[in-house]
XYZ file of N, CA and C in Angstrom:
630
model
N 85.082 9.571 -41.562
C 83.839 10.081 -42.139
C 83.013 10.770 -41.059
N 82.429 11.895 -41.410
C 81.624 12.659 -40.471
C 80.182 12.166 -40.463
N 79.642 11.961 -39.265
C 78.240 11.581 -39.114
C 77.412 12.847 -38.997
N 76.473 13.003 -39.908
C 75.666 14.226 -39.984
C 74.357 14.015 -39.211
N 74.177 14.838 -38.173
C 73.037 14.676 -37.267
C 72.190 15.939 -37.286
N 70.889 15.745 -37.402
C 69.924 16.838 -37.275
C 69.310 16.758 -35.886
N 69.314 17.878 -35.159
C 68.694 17.908 -33.832
C 67.474 18.809 -33.859
N 66.360 18.280 -33.374
C 65.119 19.051 -33.283
C 64.594 18.951 -31.853
N 64.546 20.078 -31.162
C 64.014 20.121 -29.808
C 62.682 20.849 -29.782
N 62.151 21.029 -28.592
C 60.892 21.753 -28.459
C 61.112 23.256 -28.486
N 62.292 23.690 -28.066
C 62.619 25.115 -28.052
C 64.115 25.300 -28.018
N 64.566 26.546 -28.147
C 66.003 26.804 -28.244
C 66.759 26.429 -26.968
N 66.092 26.463 -25.811
C 66.798 26.117 -24.577
C 67.033 24.610 -24.453
N 66.456 23.823 -25.375
C 66.751 22.385 -25.416
C 68.071 22.100 -26.124
N 68.648 23.115 -26.743
C 69.854 22.905 -27.525
C 71.060 22.509 -26.677
N 70.925 22.638 -25.361
C 71.991 22.175 -24.479
C 72.226 20.678 -24.591
N 71.256 19.942 -25.136
C 71.429 18.498 -25.343
C 72.489 18.195 -26.384
N 72.755 19.156 -27.264
C 73.728 18.929 -28.345
C 75.096 18.548 -27.782
N 75.481 19.206 -26.709
C 76.778 18.895 -26.085
C 76.852 17.437 -25.670
N 75.751 16.907 -25.148
C 75.730 15.522 -24.687
C 75.719 14.549 -25.871
N 75.022 14.913 -26.936
C 75.031 14.079 -28.140
C 76.449 14.009 -28.706
N 77.131 15.136 -28.733
C 78.510 15.161 -29.225
C 79.422 14.284 -28.378
N 79.239 14.328 -27.054
C 80.088 13.533 -26.153
C 79.851 12.038 -26.354
N 78.593 11.646 -26.485
C 78.257 10.235 -26.686
C 78.799 9.761 -28.032
N 78.702 10.608 -29.052
C 79.246 10.265 -30.368
C 80.757 10.077 -30.306
N 81.427 10.969 -29.583
C 82.888 10.878 -29.472
C 83.306 9.585 -28.784
N 82.565 9.200 -27.734
C 82.880 7.950 -27.042
C 82.639 6.743 -27.944
N 81.738 6.896 -28.920
C 81.468 5.814 -29.870
C 82.444 5.833 -31.040
N 83.382 6.784 -31.008
C 84.385 6.858 -32.064
C 83.911 7.561 -33.315
N 82.864 8.391 -33.188
C 82.312 9.081 -34.349
C 82.673 10.557 -34.319
N 82.909 11.097 -35.490
C 83.074 12.538 -35.668
C 81.718 13.072 -36.085
N 81.025 13.733 -35.175
C 79.651 14.154 -35.423
C 79.575 15.631 -35.775
N 78.781 15.929 -36.790
C 78.451 17.304 -37.145
C 76.950 17.470 -36.917
N 76.594 18.319 -35.952
C 75.194 18.440 -35.546
C 74.620 19.765 -36.024
N 73.508 19.683 -36.741
C 72.808 20.861 -37.238
C 71.572 21.114 -36.384
N 71.426 22.354 -35.921
C 70.265 22.753 -35.121
C 69.575 23.900 -35.859
N 68.563 23.612 -36.656
C 67.911 24.682 -37.416
C 67.253 25.707 -36.495
N 67.369 26.969 -36.873
C 66.682 28.026 -36.140
C 65.372 28.290 -36.875
N 64.333 27.538 -36.498
C 63.060 27.636 -37.194
C 62.415 29.009 -37.042
N 62.817 29.746 -36.011
C 62.255 31.075 -35.802
C 62.616 32.057 -36.898
N 63.643 31.738 -37.694
C 64.054 32.620 -38.783
C 63.226 32.404 -40.047
N 62.479 31.284 -40.095
C 61.688 30.972 -41.283
C 60.388 31.780 -41.282
N 59.965 32.167 -42.484
C 58.713 32.901 -42.632
C 57.837 32.213 -43.667
N 56.658 31.730 -43.256
C 56.185 31.728 -41.862
C 56.910 30.654 -41.062
N 57.028 30.824 -39.744
C 57.667 29.790 -38.931
C 56.811 28.539 -38.913
N 57.426 27.363 -38.778
C 56.645 26.123 -38.744
C 55.851 26.006 -37.449
N 54.882 25.091 -37.444
C 54.124 24.810 -36.234
C 54.978 24.083 -35.214
N 54.351 23.677 -34.131
C 55.101 23.084 -33.021
C 55.216 21.562 -33.104
N 54.482 20.934 -34.010
C 54.518 19.473 -34.062
C 55.827 18.981 -34.659
N 56.181 17.746 -34.329
C 57.399 17.140 -34.881
C 57.307 17.082 -36.403
N 56.156 16.722 -36.912
C 55.990 16.597 -38.357
C 56.206 17.934 -39.061
N 55.663 19.003 -38.493
C 55.831 20.325 -39.103
C 57.280 20.783 -39.061
N 57.986 20.471 -37.989
C 59.392 20.847 -37.899
C 60.241 20.038 -38.877
N 59.915 18.775 -39.053
C 60.633 17.963 -40.036
C 60.384 18.475 -41.448
N 59.160 18.876 -41.742
C 58.850 19.453 -43.048
C 59.709 20.685 -43.303
N 59.815 21.549 -42.287
C 60.607 22.767 -42.427
C 62.090 22.437 -42.612
N 62.587 21.450 -41.861
C 63.995 21.066 -41.976
C 64.310 20.531 -43.367
N 63.408 19.787 -43.944
C 63.626 19.243 -45.292
C 63.748 20.356 -46.321
N 63.006 21.435 -46.128
C 63.055 22.555 -47.067
C 64.410 23.261 -47.051
N 65.199 23.040 -45.990
C 66.524 23.644 -45.907
C 67.568 22.819 -46.651
N 67.158 21.669 -47.166
C 67.964 20.838 -48.074
C 69.246 20.283 -47.439
N 69.204 20.017 -46.140
C 70.351 19.363 -45.509
C 70.319 17.863 -45.751
N 71.487 17.242 -45.648
C 71.600 15.791 -45.783
C 72.093 15.227 -44.460
N 71.373 14.215 -43.938
C 71.681 13.720 -42.606
C 71.696 12.193 -42.557
N 72.476 11.681 -41.598
C 72.506 10.239 -41.334
C 71.558 9.863 -40.203
N 71.221 10.854 -39.368
C 70.427 10.591 -38.161
C 69.722 11.867 -37.740
N 68.490 11.721 -37.264
C 67.800 12.850 -36.649
C 67.500 12.493 -35.201
N 67.813 13.410 -34.296
C 67.518 13.257 -32.870
C 66.411 14.245 -32.539
N 65.296 13.724 -32.039
C 64.122 14.563 -31.768
C 63.793 14.512 -30.283
N 63.765 15.677 -29.649
C 63.406 15.756 -28.228
C 61.976 16.241 -28.086
N 61.200 15.523 -27.291
C 59.787 15.882 -27.055
C 59.442 15.442 -25.642
N 58.989 16.366 -24.811
C 58.608 16.012 -23.441
C 57.415 15.064 -23.439
N 57.393 14.155 -22.474
C 56.247 13.262 -22.332
C 55.028 14.020 -21.835
N 55.257 15.137 -21.106
C 54.181 15.892 -20.461
C 53.391 14.955 -19.547
N 52.085 14.871 -19.695
C 51.297 14.058 -18.761
C 50.878 12.720 -19.350
N 51.348 12.416 -20.545
C 51.009 11.147 -21.170
C 52.138 10.144 -21.067
N 51.903 8.906 -21.509
C 52.958 7.884 -21.501
C 54.100 8.260 -22.439
N 55.321 7.983 -22.023
C 56.479 8.289 -22.859
C 56.403 7.564 -24.197
N 55.829 6.357 -24.194
C 55.752 5.590 -25.431
C 54.890 6.294 -26.472
N 53.891 7.043 -26.033
C 53.063 7.793 -26.983
C 53.912 8.795 -27.754
N 54.827 9.462 -27.054
C 55.714 10.423 -27.708
C 56.683 9.707 -28.647
N 57.181 8.565 -28.223
C 58.084 7.804 -29.083
C 57.370 7.397 -30.378
N 56.130 6.962 -30.233
C 55.359 6.577 -31.412
C 55.105 7.780 -32.321
N 54.777 8.911 -31.689
C 54.528 10.143 -32.442
C 55.756 10.534 -33.264
N 56.918 10.453 -32.652
C 58.162 10.823 -33.340
C 58.465 9.845 -34.472
N 58.312 8.544 -34.194
C 58.579 7.534 -35.217
C 57.664 7.716 -36.421
N 56.383 7.973 -36.170
C 55.421 8.151 -37.252
C 55.732 9.407 -38.074
N 56.139 10.481 -37.384
C 56.449 11.729 -38.091
C 57.679 11.568 -38.978
N 58.713 10.906 -38.459
C 59.926 10.697 -39.260
C 59.619 9.803 -40.457
N 58.853 8.750 -40.230
C 58.500 7.836 -41.329
C 57.704 8.559 -42.406
N 56.818 9.475 -41.982
C 55.971 10.188 -42.932
C 56.737 11.257 -43.706
N 57.616 11.980 -43.011
C 58.262 13.133 -43.631
C 59.660 12.861 -44.162
N 60.331 11.867 -43.590
C 61.717 11.608 -44.001
C 61.956 10.100 -43.997
N 61.229 9.360 -44.824
C 61.338 7.898 -44.816
C 62.773 7.437 -45.078
N 63.188 6.471 -44.274
C 64.532 5.934 -44.427
C 65.572 6.592 -43.545
N 65.254 7.749 -42.969
C 66.203 8.432 -42.084
C 66.132 7.808 -40.698
N 67.268 7.390 -40.173
C 67.313 6.812 -38.829
C 67.032 7.907 -37.801
N 66.356 7.536 -36.711
C 66.034 8.552 -35.722
C 66.236 8.020 -34.307
N 66.405 8.959 -33.371
C 66.425 8.676 -31.940
C 65.446 9.631 -31.280
N 64.538 9.087 -30.487
C 63.576 9.898 -29.746
C 64.097 10.139 -28.332
N 64.121 11.392 -27.919
C 64.526 11.758 -26.563
C 63.272 12.236 -25.845
N 62.805 11.465 -24.846
C 61.518 11.761 -24.206
C 61.685 11.840 -22.691
N 62.018 13.031 -22.160
C 62.068 13.187 -20.702
C 60.675 13.040 -20.093
N 60.620 12.557 -18.863
C 59.363 12.377 -18.132
C 59.411 13.291 -16.892
N 58.424 14.144 -16.686
C 57.397 14.573 -17.607
C 57.932 15.635 -18.553
N 58.869 16.414 -18.031
C 59.495 17.464 -18.824
C 61.000 17.370 -18.638
N 61.719 17.983 -19.559
C 63.177 17.962 -19.480
C 63.676 18.581 -18.169
N 62.902 19.519 -17.620
C 63.311 20.152 -16.359
C 63.489 19.148 -15.232
N 62.822 17.983 -15.329
C 62.972 16.962 -14.288
C 64.422 16.494 -14.202
N 65.106 16.435 -15.341
C 66.518 16.043 -15.333
C 67.362 17.064 -14.572
N 67.007 18.337 -14.724
C 67.819 19.414 -14.154
C 67.620 19.565 -12.646
N 66.470 19.128 -12.148
C 66.182 19.272 -10.721
C 67.094 18.425 -9.846
N 67.749 17.431 -10.423
C 68.549 16.499 -9.628
C 69.968 17.002 -9.338
N 70.399 18.040 -10.059
C 71.785 18.499 -9.910
C 71.811 19.808 -9.122
N 71.844 19.693 -7.792
C 71.776 20.874 -6.947
C 73.005 21.766 -7.107
N 74.180 21.165 -7.266
C 75.404 21.954 -7.428
C 75.322 22.823 -8.677
N 74.881 22.227 -9.762
C 74.721 22.958 -11.014
C 73.674 24.056 -10.864
N 72.572 23.742 -10.198
C 71.501 24.720 -10.020
C 71.999 25.940 -9.256
N 72.749 25.708 -8.185
C 73.259 26.838 -7.394
C 74.262 27.653 -8.202
N 75.047 26.983 -9.025
C 76.017 27.695 -9.851
C 75.307 28.604 -10.865
N 74.308 28.062 -11.544
C 73.570 28.841 -12.537
C 72.750 29.943 -11.857
N 72.377 29.719 -10.607
C 71.644 30.740 -9.841
C 72.557 31.868 -9.362
N 73.830 31.802 -9.730
C 74.803 32.852 -9.423
C 75.085 32.970 -7.930
N 74.910 31.855 -7.228
C 75.161 31.843 -5.787
C 75.658 30.457 -5.377
N 76.819 30.042 -5.922
C 77.279 28.663 -5.713
C 77.546 28.293 -4.262
N 77.808 29.276 -3.412
C 78.091 28.996 -2.000
C 76.850 29.158 -1.121
N 75.710 29.359 -1.745
C 74.479 29.549 -0.990
C 74.122 28.317 -0.172
N 73.430 28.532 0.921
C 73.064 27.432 1.816
C 71.559 27.357 2.067
N 70.793 28.209 1.410
C 69.349 28.173 1.616
C 68.821 26.807 1.176
N 67.912 26.251 1.959
C 67.373 24.924 1.656
C 66.511 24.970 0.401
N 66.726 23.988 -0.504
C 65.973 23.931 -1.755
C 64.966 22.786 -1.767
N 65.186 21.778 -0.959
C 64.261 20.640 -0.855
C 63.929 20.069 -2.239
N 64.957 19.778 -3.010
C 64.772 19.243 -4.354
C 64.440 17.752 -4.309
N 63.723 17.248 -5.306
C 63.427 15.807 -5.350
C 64.705 15.014 -5.599
N 64.689 13.774 -5.203
C 65.858 12.914 -5.407
C 65.467 11.697 -6.232
N 66.381 11.274 -7.084
C 66.172 10.069 -7.875
C 64.911 10.120 -8.717
N 64.209 8.993 -8.772
C 63.021 8.863 -9.617
C 61.899 9.805 -9.214
N 61.958 10.372 -8.013
C 60.914 11.307 -7.578
C 60.845 12.530 -8.482
N 61.949 12.859 -9.155
C 61.962 14.017 -10.052
C 60.983 13.842 -11.199
N 60.765 12.590 -11.619
C 59.856 12.324 -12.730
C 58.392 12.268 -12.289
N 58.162 12.412 -10.992
C 56.779 12.428 -10.489
C 56.325 13.818 -10.075
N 57.193 14.812 -10.226
C 56.825 16.195 -9.920
C 55.787 16.657 -10.943
N 54.687 17.234 -10.478
C 53.588 17.582 -11.391
C 53.966 18.694 -12.360
N 54.765 19.658 -11.911
C 55.181 20.763 -12.786
C 56.663 21.050 -12.567
N 57.557 20.232 -13.162
C 58.986 20.415 -12.934
C 59.524 21.746 -13.432
N 58.902 22.305 -14.464
C 59.370 23.608 -14.966
C 59.174 24.683 -13.905
N 58.001 24.718 -13.295
C 57.740 25.732 -12.268
C 58.631 25.507 -11.051
N 58.828 24.240 -10.681
C 59.696 23.961 -9.538
C 61.125 24.403 -9.822
N 61.596 24.209 -11.056
C 62.951 24.651 -11.409
C 63.047 26.168 -11.341
N 62.042 26.862 -11.870
C 62.027 28.325 -11.802
C 62.093 28.796 -10.353
N 61.229 28.216 -9.516
C 61.171 28.616 -8.116
C 62.475 28.302 -7.392
N 63.075 27.157 -7.703
C 64.306 26.738 -7.025
C 65.483 27.627 -7.423
N 65.545 28.011 -8.688
C 66.594 28.935 -9.126
C 66.455 30.275 -8.418
N 65.232 30.753 -8.318
C 64.996 32.028 -7.642
C 65.395 31.948 -6.174
N 65.005 30.854 -5.509
C 65.334 30.685 -4.095
C 66.850 30.573 -3.907
N 67.499 29.815 -4.779
C 68.941 29.607 -4.655
C 69.717 30.894 -4.896
N 69.186 31.765 -5.739
C 69.882 33.030 -6.031
C 69.923 33.947 -4.810
N 68.878 33.854 -3.974
C 68.706 34.715 -2.804
C 68.569 36.191 -3.177
N 68.249 36.456 -4.455
C 67.998 37.824 -4.877
C 66.643 38.290 -4.354
N 66.508 39.587 -4.241
C 65.252 40.185 -3.775
C 64.837 41.307 -4.731
N 63.559 41.643 -4.671
C 63.063 42.812 -5.373
C 63.354 42.843 -6.859
N 63.837 43.984 -7.309
C 64.056 44.212 -8.739
C 65.100 43.265 -9.322
N 66.123 42.997 -8.532
C 67.173 42.102 -9.019
C 66.617 40.700 -9.256
N 65.733 40.244 -8.404
C 65.100 38.939 -8.574
C 64.226 38.923 -9.824
N 63.482 39.989 -10.052
C 62.624 40.076 -11.238
C 63.465 39.959 -12.506
N 64.581 40.677 -12.551
C 65.459 40.619 -13.724
C 66.064 39.219 -13.891
N 66.428 38.613 -12.785
C 66.985 37.255 -12.820
C 65.969 36.273 -13.389
N 64.729 36.360 -12.944
C 63.700 35.424 -13.377
C 63.364 35.563 -14.856
N 63.589 36.725 -15.413
C 63.333 36.929 -16.844
C 64.308 36.147 -17.716
N 65.400 35.700 -17.133
C 66.421 34.979 -17.902
C 66.295 33.455 -17.748
N 65.105 32.995 -17.410
C 64.941 31.565 -17.136
C 65.360 30.687 -18.317
N 65.018 31.063 -19.529
C 65.379 30.239 -20.688
C 66.893 30.105 -20.808
N 67.622 31.179 -20.533
C 69.088 31.127 -20.571
C 69.614 30.224 -19.457
N 69.021 30.342 -18.282
C 69.453 29.517 -17.148
C 69.213 28.036 -17.440
N 68.072 27.735 -18.020
C 67.721 26.350 -18.350
C 68.706 25.773 -19.367
N 69.022 26.564 -20.388
C 69.994 26.129 -21.392
C 71.348 25.864 -20.754
N 71.785 26.765 -19.887
C 73.098 26.614 -19.249
C 73.122 25.391 -18.343
N 72.041 25.159 -17.603
C 71.982 23.983 -16.735
C 72.068 22.695 -17.550
N 71.400 22.683 -18.682
C 71.423 21.489 -19.522
C 72.819 21.246 -20.082
N 73.499 22.312 -20.447
C 74.872 22.183 -20.947
C 75.804 21.650 -19.862
N 75.598 22.102 -18.625
C 76.478 21.734 -17.515
C 76.096 20.422 -16.843
N 74.940 19.876 -17.200
C 74.448 18.657 -16.548
C 75.481 17.536 -16.616
N 75.775 16.945 -15.464
C 76.748 15.851 -15.385
C 76.077 14.552 -15.814
N 76.452 13.995 -16.980
C 75.790 12.773 -17.454
C 76.055 11.561 -16.579
N 77.078 11.641 -15.733
C 77.386 10.551 -14.810
C 76.855 10.840 -13.409
N 76.168 11.956 -13.256
C 75.653 12.357 -11.956
C 74.285 11.755 -11.663
N 73.487 12.425 -10.819
C 72.189 11.869 -10.397
C 71.242 11.565 -11.553
N 71.337 12.310 -12.659
C 70.420 12.078 -13.779
C 70.584 10.682 -14.366
N 71.753 10.084 -14.171
C 72.026 8.765 -14.755
C 71.122 7.678 -14.181
N 70.447 7.947 -13.062
C 69.565 6.941 -12.453
C 68.179 6.941 -13.086
N 67.858 7.956 -13.883
C 66.517 8.072 -14.439
C 66.374 7.236 -15.714
N 65.325 6.425 -15.818
C 65.123 5.610 -17.019
C 65.074 6.431 -18.301
N 64.455 7.628 -18.253
C 64.335 8.429 -19.471
C 65.714 8.869 -19.979
N 66.631 9.184 -19.069
C 68.004 9.526 -19.464
C 68.718 8.271 -19.982
N 68.523 7.175 -19.313
C 69.155 5.923 -19.747
C 68.704 5.530 -21.149
N 67.406 5.688 -21.436
C 66.906 5.404 -22.785
C 67.587 6.300 -23.816
N 67.721 7.577 -23.487
C 68.380 8.533 -24.380
C 69.786 8.061 -24.734
N 70.564 7.726 -23.723
C 71.950 7.306 -23.947
C 72.008 5.970 -24.689
N 71.201 5.007 -24.266
C 71.224 3.681 -24.894
C 70.764 3.732 -26.348
N 69.681 4.471 -26.609
C 69.169 4.569 -27.976
C 70.169 5.259 -28.889
N 70.840 6.275 -28.356
C 71.832 6.981 -29.160
C 73.027 6.086 -29.455
N 73.458 5.340 -28.452
C 74.575 4.414 -28.668
C 74.225 3.333 -29.701
N 72.995 2.838 -29.635
C 72.565 1.838 -30.608
C 72.557 2.415 -32.020
N 72.089 3.651 -32.150
C 72.075 4.296 -33.459
C 73.493 4.506 -33.981
N 74.401 4.906 -33.097
C 75.776 5.104 -33.515
C 76.448 3.784 -33.899
N 76.131 2.730 -33.162
C 76.664 1.403 -33.513
C 76.205 1.012 -34.904
N 74.947 1.275 -35.209
C 74.397 0.946 -36.517
C 75.094 1.750 -37.624
N 75.342 3.020 -37.353
C 76.000 3.870 -38.349
C 77.455 3.497 -38.536
N 78.055 2.892 -37.504
C 79.466 2.482 -37.583
C 79.667 1.222 -38.410
N 78.598 0.473 -38.633
C 78.715 -0.821 -39.320
C 78.889 -0.641 -40.836
């Protein structure tokens, strides 16, 4: 039997998480079919809140066993985001099981830990320029991980002038690719927010297997 999963992220570059959800499902012995609605095609497009995105997803008339919702903690407690997601699912899709994915502070913090991946996506895998990236839990204490990731990709590329400008315009693509390539057994595995993601997903899959 196929497990039908709805994935809702903050933006399209979060869709790289789908690969990891599929891998975790496969290890749990599940055949997962994951739907990622392109809300940008809807007119009018939904708002940015979890509740508004769930409302829009329901209008597409899909049937699901589980919804996985990604929302950055930003500068607040991760539990606040978990509560927000739980309340939105209960209000808009009562009875649907959910998993909240809440990186601290932003999803980019997960990507800062994989220097090999960063250099590869920066199109300069053999580069040696110093990046001075955070290590371990320090990644979750960076005040603006998105900006640091942008700057680190630019530095790692070693591009200059016009070529650098064009490279920087593709940040959303680079972020998506880094997330797809992220090694789940690598440095990110030490972060509590990643551990919660994996553990919560495994618990949900165990429940669906029963």
